[in-house]
């Protein structure tokens, strides 16, 4: 156990040493521009081709259908805006869900301001989207369905294959934000009928600032970045070669070890969930008990503020998150927790702990020792809790 415990892997992961090692020569020795014709350039091109092949293999895709981007956010923007704009003649209706990442939700809001109709499908109490609801929402104007593979806050895994079968039958494009899913949920773009898929390396032990969008051959997605002829004329800008090499290595490692990764993390996750449920009163597990990412733990503790708990944990050397990293810093409760039906005051008391490859049982046991005491202490200071207990009310 180190001096601090990192339990925020859904926000970002460290880069694995094997990944960093493959990246390093591309900063200092093999720094050629992949578009250059000389030997420096050719070496870079070869490294980029390998990364593309590794990425394609992890998704059962064709390497020609993989396009590198600067982030998961860029991949989501490209997929949703690109598909909407390129298919506008067919219709102006998009279907998504209320629990998507803001990279998809805010992009859909933007499209609404520009003449598109967007249906935001509700989810059940576990955060699951009903595939039949997707079917029923499709009209003759629908051009795109975007449903995330797994949720970044509560870890719920969606019925992607069922949704893909429906969109294929109806002739509608299907995008999935798989940023949280890579390395935990096996992906096969053909078997699942996925047309567009977003991913980002820093969520699976690769570097930050690099992502990819899978675009199935023949699928129209308008170009977002105009300029040079990079990425087969579809995404301009000199490629971030070290990061692309890192993404390739990281996704290869992640895809090879999905069962092992899940077995290791699930053991820790279940220990943490069972431990919290048995030691903390008024604790509610958010998300589905089984259909959830192996590394995801998300709880609401009634009568306390998630932010206060987060700070107390940080003082004890435990790094978690409340809501999602993107919304931390605002006092709005998470849109995901509201979407699964939690009232505002309960959604405020949420804590997300997301496990990673380096976490140990010892660390989990330390969390289980510290967390109940912190919750107890915060509740003792909470007027709501004292009111409910019939104790003294502090105002
Ligand atoms: C992190 C994340 C993103 C954004 O990826 P960035 O690389 O940080 O831009 C998008 N969707 C989901 C589900 C995520 O978890």
Short mmCIF file of N, CA and C and ligand atoms in Angstrom, two decimals, residues 10-12 69-76 99-104 148-153 177-181 198-203 207-211 326 352, ligand 1:
data_model
loop_
_atom_site.label_atom_id
_atom_site.label_comp_id
_atom_site.label_asym_id
_atom_site.label_seq_id
_atom_site.Cartn_x
_atom_site.Cartn_y
_atom_site.Cartn_z
N UNK A 10 -12.00 5.98 -13.13
CA UNK A 10 -12.96 6.36 -14.17
C UNK A 10 -12.69 7.79 -14.65
N UNK A 11 -11.98 8.57 -13.83
CA UNK A 11 -11.60 9.94 -14.25
C UNK A 11 -10.40 9.86 -15.16
N UNK A 12 -9.43 9.08 -14.76
CA UNK A 12 -8.27 8.80 -15.61
C UNK A 12 -7.39 7.76 -14.93
N UNK A 69 -8.08 10.55 -32.80
CA UNK A 69 -8.57 11.89 -32.44
C UNK A 69 -7.77 12.40 -31.24
N UNK A 70 -8.03 13.63 -30.83
CA UNK A 70 -7.29 14.21 -29.70
C UNK A 70 -7.87 13.86 -28.34
N UNK A 71 -9.02 13.21 -28.30
CA UNK A 71 -9.64 12.84 -27.01
C UNK A 71 -10.90 12.02 -27.25
N UNK A 72 -11.44 11.49 -26.18
CA UNK A 72 -12.75 10.83 -26.25
C UNK A 72 -13.82 11.85 -26.60
N UNK A 73 -13.68 13.05 -26.05
CA UNK A 73 -14.63 14.12 -26.33
C UNK A 73 -14.68 14.44 -27.82
N UNK A 74 -13.50 14.52 -28.44
CA UNK A 74 -13.48 14.80 -29.88
C UNK A 74 -14.14 13.68 -30.67
N UNK A 75 -13.89 12.43 -30.27
CA UNK A 75 -14.49 11.29 -30.97
C UNK A 75 -16.02 11.36 -30.85
N UNK A 76 -16.53 11.67 -29.66
CA UNK A 76 -17.99 11.79 -29.47
C UNK A 76 -18.56 12.92 -30.32
N UNK A 99 -28.47 9.73 -19.65
CA UNK A 99 -27.30 9.46 -18.79
C UNK A 99 -25.98 9.47 -19.55
N UNK A 100 -26.01 9.97 -20.78
CA UNK A 100 -24.76 10.03 -21.56
C UNK A 100 -23.75 10.98 -20.91
N UNK A 101 -22.50 10.81 -21.28
CA UNK A 101 -21.45 11.76 -20.89
C UNK A 101 -21.78 13.12 -21.52
N UNK A 102 -21.32 14.19 -20.89
CA UNK A 102 -21.60 15.52 -21.43
C UNK A 102 -21.04 15.71 -22.85
N UNK A 103 -20.01 14.96 -23.20
CA UNK A 103 -19.47 15.07 -24.56
C UNK A 103 -20.53 14.70 -25.61
N UNK A 104 -21.45 13.83 -25.25
CA UNK A 104 -22.57 13.49 -26.14
C UNK A 104 -23.76 14.40 -25.87
N UNK A 148 -24.37 5.00 -24.78
CA UNK A 148 -23.04 4.63 -24.28
C UNK A 148 -22.98 3.14 -23.91
N UNK A 149 -21.80 2.53 -24.07
CA UNK A 149 -21.65 1.11 -23.73
C UNK A 149 -21.74 0.92 -22.22
N UNK A 150 -21.03 1.76 -21.47
CA UNK A 150 -21.08 1.68 -20.01
C UNK A 150 -20.98 3.08 -19.44
N UNK A 151 -21.71 3.31 -18.35
CA UNK A 151 -21.77 4.65 -17.78
C UNK A 151 -20.56 4.97 -16.90
N UNK A 152 -20.07 6.19 -17.02
CA UNK A 152 -18.86 6.59 -16.28
C UNK A 152 -19.12 6.85 -14.81
N UNK A 153 -20.36 7.13 -14.42
CA UNK A 153 -20.64 7.43 -13.01
C UNK A 153 -21.07 6.20 -12.23
N UNK A 177 -20.59 5.38 -27.18
CA UNK A 177 -19.45 5.92 -26.45
C UNK A 177 -18.92 4.79 -25.56
N UNK A 178 -17.81 4.19 -26.00
CA UNK A 178 -17.26 3.03 -25.29
C UNK A 178 -16.05 3.44 -24.45
N UNK A 179 -15.94 4.73 -24.13
CA UNK A 179 -14.76 5.24 -23.44
C UNK A 179 -14.52 4.49 -22.11
N UNK A 180 -15.58 4.22 -21.36
CA UNK A 180 -15.40 3.52 -20.08
C UNK A 180 -15.34 2.01 -20.25
N UNK A 181 -15.77 1.51 -21.38
CA UNK A 181 -15.96 0.07 -21.53
C UNK A 181 -14.71 -0.69 -21.98
N UNK A 198 -16.61 5.46 -29.94
CA UNK A 198 -15.58 6.36 -29.40
C UNK A 198 -14.80 5.68 -28.29
N UNK A 199 -13.50 5.98 -28.22
CA UNK A 199 -12.68 5.49 -27.12
C UNK A 199 -11.58 6.51 -26.80
N UNK A 200 -10.98 6.39 -25.61
CA UNK A 200 -9.92 7.30 -25.18
C UNK A 200 -8.89 6.52 -24.37
N UNK A 201 -7.61 6.68 -24.73
CA UNK A 201 -6.56 5.84 -24.14
C UNK A 201 -6.38 6.03 -22.64
N UNK A 202 -6.62 7.25 -22.13
CA UNK A 202 -6.32 7.49 -20.70
C UNK A 202 -7.32 6.84 -19.75
N UNK A 203 -8.34 6.16 -20.31
CA UNK A 203 -9.26 5.40 -19.46
C UNK A 203 -8.85 3.93 -19.40
N UNK A 207 -1.93 6.95 -22.56
CA UNK A 207 -1.71 8.38 -22.30
C UNK A 207 -2.97 9.24 -22.49
N UNK A 208 -2.94 10.43 -21.94
CA UNK A 208 -4.04 11.39 -22.12
C UNK A 208 -3.92 12.10 -23.47
N UNK A 209 -5.01 12.72 -23.88
CA UNK A 209 -4.96 13.51 -25.11
C UNK A 209 -4.90 12.69 -26.39
N UNK A 210 -5.39 11.46 -26.33
CA UNK A 210 -5.48 10.67 -27.55
C UNK A 210 -6.72 9.76 -27.46
N UNK A 211 -7.48 9.75 -28.53
CA UNK A 211 -8.66 8.90 -28.61
C UNK A 211 -8.78 8.35 -30.01
N UNK A 326 -16.03 15.93 -14.22
CA UNK A 326 -16.35 17.11 -15.01
C UNK A 326 -17.32 18.02 -14.27
N UNK A 352 -18.23 8.14 -5.65
CA UNK A 352 -17.82 7.14 -6.64
C UNK A 352 -16.39 6.73 -6.34
C1 LIG B 1 -13.84 10.32 -20.01
C2 LIG B 1 -15.04 10.11 -20.87
C3 LIG B 1 -15.24 10.86 -22.04
C4 LIG B 1 -14.32 11.97 -22.46
O1 LIG B 1 -13.05 11.51 -22.81
P1 LIG B 1 -11.82 12.56 -22.82
O2 LIG B 1 -10.69 11.79 -23.41
O3 LIG B 1 -11.59 12.90 -21.39
O4 LIG B 1 -12.22 13.72 -23.62
C5 LIG B 1 -16.35 10.58 -22.81
N1 LIG B 1 -17.22 9.64 -22.45
C6 LIG B 1 -17.07 8.91 -21.33
C7 LIG B 1 -18.06 7.85 -21.00
C8 LIG B 1 -15.97 9.12 -20.50
O5 LIG B 1 -15.83 8.41 -19.39
#
